[in-house]
Amino acid sequence: MESFDTVIIGGGPGGTPAAMRLAQNGKRVILVEERGRPGGECLFEGCIPSKILEHAAHRYSLLEGLRGPDKGINDKPSAIWKRFIEKKDRLLELRSDAALRKFENLPTLTFVAGKARFRSNREVVISEGSGKERTIGFKNAIIATGSGAFVPPVKGNGLQYVWTNRGIFEAHDLPASIVIIGGGAIGIEFAQMLSKLGVKCTLIEMLDRILPPVEEEFAGLLHRKMCDEDGIEVNLSSRVLEINFADEKFEVVFEDKGGETHSIVPERVLMATGRIPNTKGLNLESAGVSSNRKGIETDEFLETTAQGIYAVGDVINGPKFAHTATYESLTATENILHGNAKKVDFTKNSWVLFSDPEIASAGLTEDEALRAGRKIIIGRYDFSSDAKAQINGHPFGFLKFVVERETLQILGVHIFTKGAPGISGEAALIVSMGATLKDVSEAVHPHPTMTEGFGLLARQMLGTIKENSQ
Ligand SMILES: Cc1cc2nc3c(=O)[nH]c(=O)nc-3n(C[C@H](O)[C@H](O)[C@H](O)COP(=O)(O)OP(=O)(O)OC[C@H]3O[C@@H](n4cnc5c(N)ncnc54)[C@H](O)[C@@H]3O)c2cc1C
């Protein structure tokens, strides 16, 4: 039986960085990926294709008013979609090939196309197709098998035809209308992108608000913008009862807040109702790895209930982002290389929602800080007076600091404005370095950029605090 120092199952942003870092440290590593190519859901059906589409939809919307046979620009959304598919396929291949080339420069790293399952807490079986199987032994393992779309059971014959994040990127053309079920990050991003491309979008969300983990005031403002400006019909507190499909059309029946039943007939239905961890078929029991509905159980070192076996990324119960998967991947690597010494800290996580306007967040929200019993003060900077936001023609939105009252450490930074992704890195750094208002107030932020708000808000809050304590 072949033996490796570490076996890594899953070649997405959770598995790949660990494989490379361990190999760079001279460890014999085998990385097993079912798709046969590295990149994971993030590259093939998640972050990258959705952001290529977001970019295309944004550019298309900028030409509003210039389109038309007599106005010089004749592009139709279907032409944009065709170009999107071409660009997506090109970029995906480019990125996946680049990763494979990096692997070739790491002599102790073996990349295998196949599906892995445990046979014991020290053996994995890899099915390489056509009935070919190979068993390998390992000292350590990292499970990074990601998550898949959760499709809730709904009555009717239509469920088998609905799109999830798989399916939509393979479509040959844009539909004229779509019902999107789920008002979380994926549902909101798709609703705004598709509506910019002229698709009539109806969103159905079971809860009484969109984007539950997002700062409530930001989610409220975005909800209003979607309804008032984007022309998206948003149905909150609504429950889908039935989905049927006949003659190339769906029928979606849902019940609204007041118990009234409605029926919509869209061309397509997109399910964006959450994610489920990919644990099926891994035979975790044979390795002594415990899991539940929310994912594989890990401790603060990301070690599972089986010693030496770690789990990272979407397959565990934690924030589901590509960069978080990578952070966890590198944390688990440190713990394999140096003994469990590095704990994960999700209070410093950051993320961006590519809505319009975008939302970026790092660290604790106001609500999370209060629930954790922290004594906090809140500061807000209004982008309506921001020079760069005015220059860009979008003087709208807020920057919000959640600050610990006693130490003046910034626990959370939340941004809601067009261009938020571009300044989200500073938010992540402020929170991860434990910067205080004083630290940020003393940084020299270039003018005119939207980062100036960080310094201005810090100084404004320090001024306010001094005034209040006099
Ligand atoms: C539409 C959409 C948009 C998104 N946008 C963003 C975004 O903008 N930013 C962001 O940070 N995150 C985004 N995400 C989330 C992001 O894609 C995930 O958090 C990230 O991919 C998780 O990485 P992972 O390595 O844990 O899992 P994955 O990327 O899912 O990789 C897991 C890999 O494991 C393989 N695998 C599974 N089982 C086995 C097995 N038994 N044997 C071998 N291989 C196996 C799978 O084939 C897969 O390639 C988005 C997700 C979706 C669906």
mmCIF file with all atom_site columns, C-alpha atoms and ligand atoms in Angstrom, residues 9-15 32-35 37 39-48 50-51 114-117 144-147 165-166 169 186 189-190 275 278 280-282 312-315 319-325 352 354, ligand 1:
data_model
loop_
_atom_site.group_PDB
_atom_site.id
_atom_site.type_symbol
_atom_site.label_atom_id
_atom_site.label_alt_id
_atom_site.label_comp_id
_atom_site.label_asym_id
_atom_site.label_entity_id
_atom_site.label_seq_id
_atom_site.pdbx_PDB_ins_code
_atom_site.Cartn_x
_atom_site.Cartn_y
_atom_site.Cartn_z
_atom_site.occupancy
_atom_site.B_iso_or_equiv
_atom_site.pdbx_formal_charge
_atom_site.auth_seq_id
_atom_site.auth_comp_id
_atom_site.auth_asym_id
_atom_site.auth_atom_id
_atom_site.pdbx_PDB_model_num
ATOM   1   C CA  . ILE A 1 9   ? -9.789  15.328 -0.210  1.00 0.00 ? 9   ILE A CA  1
ATOM   2   C CA  . GLY A 1 10  ? -11.138 18.161 -2.366  1.00 0.00 ? 10  GLY A CA  1
ATOM   3   C CA  . GLY A 1 11  ? -9.212  20.546 -4.611  1.00 0.00 ? 11  GLY A CA  1
ATOM   4   C CA  . GLY A 1 12  ? -11.091 23.806 -3.944  1.00 0.00 ? 12  GLY A CA  1
ATOM   5   C CA  . PRO A 1 13  ? -9.937  26.854 -1.969  1.00 0.00 ? 13  PRO A CA  1
ATOM   6   C CA  . GLY A 1 14  ? -10.030 24.680 1.163   1.00 0.00 ? 14  GLY A CA  1
ATOM   7   C CA  . GLY A 1 15  ? -7.910  21.779 -0.071  1.00 0.00 ? 15  GLY A CA  1
ATOM   8   C CA  . VAL A 1 32  ? -7.696  13.921 -4.555  1.00 0.00 ? 32  VAL A CA  1
ATOM   9   C CA  . GLU A 1 33  ? -10.276 15.803 -6.636  1.00 0.00 ? 33  GLU A CA  1
ATOM   10  C CA  . GLU A 1 34  ? -13.406 14.253 -8.055  1.00 0.00 ? 34  GLU A CA  1
ATOM   11  C CA  . ARG A 1 35  ? -13.677 16.736 -10.949 1.00 0.00 ? 35  ARG A CA  1
ATOM   12  C CA  . ARG A 1 37  ? -9.281  19.634 -12.110 1.00 0.00 ? 37  ARG A CA  1
ATOM   13  C CA  . GLY A 1 39  ? -10.584 24.948 -8.387  1.00 0.00 ? 39  GLY A CA  1
ATOM   14  C CA  . GLY A 1 40  ? -13.620 23.568 -6.592  1.00 0.00 ? 40  GLY A CA  1
ATOM   15  C CA  . GLU A 1 41  ? -17.143 24.933 -6.577  1.00 0.00 ? 41  GLU A CA  1
ATOM   16  C CA  . CYS A 1 42  ? -15.643 28.412 -6.189  1.00 0.00 ? 42  CYS A CA  1
ATOM   17  C CA  . LEU A 1 43  ? -13.959 28.311 -9.585  1.00 0.00 ? 43  LEU A CA  1
ATOM   18  C CA  . PHE A 1 44  ? -16.441 26.249 -11.568 1.00 0.00 ? 44  PHE A CA  1
ATOM   19  C CA  . GLU A 1 45  ? -19.907 27.117 -10.226 1.00 0.00 ? 45  GLU A CA  1
ATOM   20  C CA  . GLY A 1 46  ? -19.465 29.785 -7.557  1.00 0.00 ? 46  GLY A CA  1
ATOM   21  C CA  . CYS A 1 47  ? -17.392 32.883 -6.918  1.00 0.00 ? 47  CYS A CA  1
ATOM   22  C CA  . ILE A 1 48  ? -15.621 33.240 -10.251 1.00 0.00 ? 48  ILE A CA  1
ATOM   23  C CA  . SER A 1 50  ? -20.895 34.657 -10.690 1.00 0.00 ? 50  SER A CA  1
ATOM   24  C CA  . LYS A 1 51  ? -18.500 37.586 -10.537 1.00 0.00 ? 51  LYS A CA  1
ATOM   25  C CA  . GLY A 1 114 ? -10.864 10.525 -8.336  1.00 0.00 ? 114 GLY A CA  1
ATOM   26  C CA  . LYS A 1 115 ? -13.414 10.205 -5.599  1.00 0.00 ? 115 LYS A CA  1
ATOM   27  C CA  . ALA A 1 116 ? -12.094 9.445  -2.132  1.00 0.00 ? 116 ALA A CA  1
ATOM   28  C CA  . ARG A 1 117 ? -13.653 7.667  0.827   1.00 0.00 ? 117 ARG A CA  1
ATOM   29  C CA  . ALA A 1 144 ? -12.161 19.788 2.125   1.00 0.00 ? 144 ALA A CA  1
ATOM   30  C CA  . THR A 1 145 ? -15.084 18.420 0.140   1.00 0.00 ? 145 THR A CA  1
ATOM   31  C CA  . GLY A 1 146 ? -17.150 21.641 0.195   1.00 0.00 ? 146 GLY A CA  1
ATOM   32  C CA  . SER A 1 147 ? -20.909 21.957 -0.002  1.00 0.00 ? 147 SER A CA  1
ATOM   33  C CA  . ASN A 1 165 ? -25.709 27.418 -8.928  1.00 0.00 ? 165 ASN A CA  1
ATOM   34  C CA  . ARG A 1 166 ? -25.133 24.330 -11.063 1.00 0.00 ? 166 ARG A CA  1
ATOM   35  C CA  . PHE A 1 169 ? -23.938 28.777 -15.727 1.00 0.00 ? 169 PHE A CA  1
ATOM   36  C CA  . ILE A 1 186 ? -26.642 33.928 -3.724  1.00 0.00 ? 186 ILE A CA  1
ATOM   37  C CA  . GLU A 1 189 ? -26.670 38.570 -6.252  1.00 0.00 ? 189 GLU A CA  1
ATOM   38  C CA  . PHE A 1 190 ? -28.425 36.628 -9.016  1.00 0.00 ? 190 PHE A CA  1
ATOM   39  C CA  . ARG A 1 275 ? -25.970 24.837 1.235   1.00 0.00 ? 275 ARG A CA  1
ATOM   40  C CA  . ASN A 1 278 ? -20.628 17.300 1.068   1.00 0.00 ? 278 ASN A CA  1
ATOM   41  C CA  . LYS A 1 280 ? -22.145 11.721 1.604   1.00 0.00 ? 280 LYS A CA  1
ATOM   42  C CA  . GLY A 1 281 ? -20.071 8.790  0.428   1.00 0.00 ? 281 GLY A CA  1
ATOM   43  C CA  . LEU A 1 282 ? -17.007 9.726  2.506   1.00 0.00 ? 282 LEU A CA  1
ATOM   44  C CA  . VAL A 1 312 ? -11.902 22.844 6.491   1.00 0.00 ? 312 VAL A CA  1
ATOM   45  C CA  . GLY A 1 313 ? -14.081 25.002 4.243   1.00 0.00 ? 313 GLY A CA  1
ATOM   46  C CA  . ASP A 1 314 ? -17.752 24.629 3.425   1.00 0.00 ? 314 ASP A CA  1
ATOM   47  C CA  . VAL A 1 315 ? -17.880 21.064 4.767   1.00 0.00 ? 315 VAL A CA  1
ATOM   48  C CA  . PRO A 1 319 ? -18.684 30.836 7.435   1.00 0.00 ? 319 PRO A CA  1
ATOM   49  C CA  . LYS A 1 320 ? -18.992 29.655 3.834   1.00 0.00 ? 320 LYS A CA  1
ATOM   50  C CA  . PHE A 1 321 ? -16.584 31.743 1.776   1.00 0.00 ? 321 PHE A CA  1
ATOM   51  C CA  . ALA A 1 322 ? -13.645 30.868 -0.440  1.00 0.00 ? 322 ALA A CA  1
ATOM   52  C CA  . HIS A 1 323 ? -11.155 33.032 1.456   1.00 0.00 ? 323 HIS A CA  1
ATOM   53  C CA  . THR A 1 324 ? -12.387 31.616 4.791   1.00 0.00 ? 324 THR A CA  1
ATOM   54  C CA  . ALA A 1 325 ? -11.828 28.101 3.425   1.00 0.00 ? 325 ALA A CA  1
ATOM   55  C CA  . VAL A 1 352 ? -18.195 40.907 0.405   1.00 0.00 ? 352 VAL A CA  1
ATOM   56  C CA  . PHE A 1 354 ? -21.624 41.621 -4.644  1.00 0.00 ? 354 PHE A CA  1
HETATM 57  C C1  . LIG B 2 .   ? -23.072 31.046 -6.695  1.00 0.00 ? 1   LIG B C1  1
HETATM 58  C C2  . LIG B 2 .   ? -21.999 31.154 -5.642  1.00 0.00 ? 1   LIG B C2  1
HETATM 59  C C3  . LIG B 2 .   ? -21.271 32.308 -5.536  1.00 0.00 ? 1   LIG B C3  1
HETATM 60  C C4  . LIG B 2 .   ? -20.266 32.414 -4.573  1.00 0.00 ? 1   LIG B C4  1
HETATM 61  N N1  . LIG B 2 .   ? -19.564 33.580 -4.495  1.00 0.00 ? 1   LIG B N1  1
HETATM 62  C C5  . LIG B 2 .   ? -18.581 33.695 -3.578  1.00 0.00 ? 1   LIG B C5  1
HETATM 63  C C6  . LIG B 2 .   ? -17.792 34.883 -3.509  1.00 0.00 ? 1   LIG B C6  1
HETATM 64  O O1  . LIG B 2 .   ? -17.975 35.831 -4.278  1.00 0.00 ? 1   LIG B O1  1
HETATM 65  N N2  . LIG B 2 .   ? -16.817 34.941 -2.586  1.00 0.00 ? 1   LIG B N2  1
HETATM 66  C C7  . LIG B 2 .   ? -16.569 33.912 -1.710  1.00 0.00 ? 1   LIG B C7  1
HETATM 67  O O2  . LIG B 2 .   ? -15.666 34.025 -0.891  1.00 0.00 ? 1   LIG B O2  1
HETATM 68  N N3  . LIG B 2 .   ? -17.305 32.788 -1.747  1.00 0.00 ? 1   LIG B N3  1
HETATM 69  C C8  . LIG B 2 .   ? -18.293 32.648 -2.663  1.00 0.00 ? 1   LIG B C8  1
HETATM 70  N N4  . LIG B 2 .   ? -19.001 31.480 -2.719  1.00 0.00 ? 1   LIG B N4  1
HETATM 71  C C9  . LIG B 2 .   ? -18.707 30.405 -1.751  1.00 0.00 ? 1   LIG B C9  1
HETATM 72  C C10 . LIG B 2 .   ? -17.477 29.593 -2.163  1.00 0.00 ? 1   LIG B C10 1
HETATM 73  O O3  . LIG B 2 .   ? -17.673 29.068 -3.463  1.00 0.00 ? 1   LIG B O3  1
HETATM 74  C C11 . LIG B 2 .   ? -17.239 28.472 -1.176  1.00 0.00 ? 1   LIG B C11 1
HETATM 75  O O4  . LIG B 2 .   ? -17.224 28.981 0.135   1.00 0.00 ? 1   LIG B O4  1
HETATM 76  C C12 . LIG B 2 .   ? -15.915 27.770 -1.459  1.00 0.00 ? 1   LIG B C12 1
HETATM 77  O O5  . LIG B 2 .   ? -15.922 27.194 -2.740  1.00 0.00 ? 1   LIG B O5  1
HETATM 78  C C13 . LIG B 2 .   ? -15.647 26.682 -0.411  1.00 0.00 ? 1   LIG B C13 1
HETATM 79  O O6  . LIG B 2 .   ? -14.429 26.064 -0.696  1.00 0.00 ? 1   LIG B O6  1
HETATM 80  P P1  . LIG B 2 .   ? -14.171 24.525 -0.346  1.00 0.00 ? 1   LIG B P1  1
HETATM 81  O O7  . LIG B 2 .   ? -12.773 24.239 -0.790  1.00 0.00 ? 1   LIG B O7  1
HETATM 82  O O8  . LIG B 2 .   ? -14.544 24.280 1.049   1.00 0.00 ? 1   LIG B O8  1
HETATM 83  O O9  . LIG B 2 .   ? -15.218 23.718 -1.234  1.00 0.00 ? 1   LIG B O9  1
HETATM 84  P P2  . LIG B 2 .   ? -15.390 23.611 -2.819  1.00 0.00 ? 1   LIG B P2  1
HETATM 85  O O10 . LIG B 2 .   ? -14.944 24.822 -3.515  1.00 0.00 ? 1   LIG B O10 1
HETATM 86  O O11 . LIG B 2 .   ? -16.796 23.163 -2.990  1.00 0.00 ? 1   LIG B O11 1
HETATM 87  O O12 . LIG B 2 .   ? -14.412 22.432 -3.229  1.00 0.00 ? 1   LIG B O12 1
HETATM 88  C C14 . LIG B 2 .   ? -14.642 21.134 -2.803  1.00 0.00 ? 1   LIG B C14 1
HETATM 89  C C15 . LIG B 2 .   ? -14.117 20.172 -3.837  1.00 0.00 ? 1   LIG B C15 1
HETATM 90  O O13 . LIG B 2 .   ? -14.146 18.856 -3.296  1.00 0.00 ? 1   LIG B O13 1
HETATM 91  C C16 . LIG B 2 .   ? -14.444 17.933 -4.329  1.00 0.00 ? 1   LIG B C16 1
HETATM 92  N N5  . LIG B 2 .   ? -14.954 16.706 -3.709  1.00 0.00 ? 1   LIG B N5  1
HETATM 93  C C17 . LIG B 2 .   ? -16.100 16.550 -3.009  1.00 0.00 ? 1   LIG B C17 1
HETATM 94  N N6  . LIG B 2 .   ? -16.199 15.281 -2.553  1.00 0.00 ? 1   LIG B N6  1
HETATM 95  C C18 . LIG B 2 .   ? -15.094 14.623 -2.973  1.00 0.00 ? 1   LIG B C18 1
HETATM 96  C C19 . LIG B 2 .   ? -14.607 13.295 -2.809  1.00 0.00 ? 1   LIG B C19 1
HETATM 97  N N7  . LIG B 2 .   ? -15.268 12.396 -2.106  1.00 0.00 ? 1   LIG B N7  1
HETATM 98  N N8  . LIG B 2 .   ? -13.442 12.967 -3.391  1.00 0.00 ? 1   LIG B N8  1
HETATM 99  C C20 . LIG B 2 .   ? -12.735 13.878 -4.120  1.00 0.00 ? 1   LIG B C20 1
HETATM 100 N N9  . LIG B 2 .   ? -13.132 15.148 -4.297  1.00 0.00 ? 1   LIG B N9  1
HETATM 101 C C21 . LIG B 2 .   ? -14.293 15.523 -3.723  1.00 0.00 ? 1   LIG B C21 1
HETATM 102 C C22 . LIG B 2 .   ? -15.482 18.674 -5.166  1.00 0.00 ? 1   LIG B C22 1
HETATM 103 O O14 . LIG B 2 .   ? -15.498 18.157 -6.482  1.00 0.00 ? 1   LIG B O14 1
HETATM 104 C C23 . LIG B 2 .   ? -14.974 20.117 -5.094  1.00 0.00 ? 1   LIG B C23 1
HETATM 105 O O15 . LIG B 2 .   ? -14.182 20.434 -6.225  1.00 0.00 ? 1   LIG B O15 1
HETATM 106 C C24 . LIG B 2 .   ? -20.004 31.336 -3.688  1.00 0.00 ? 1   LIG B C24 1
HETATM 107 C C25 . LIG B 2 .   ? -20.739 30.153 -3.803  1.00 0.00 ? 1   LIG B C25 1
HETATM 108 C C26 . LIG B 2 .   ? -21.716 30.050 -4.764  1.00 0.00 ? 1   LIG B C26 1
HETATM 109 C C27 . LIG B 2 .   ? -22.490 28.764 -4.871  1.00 0.00 ? 1   LIG B C27 1
#
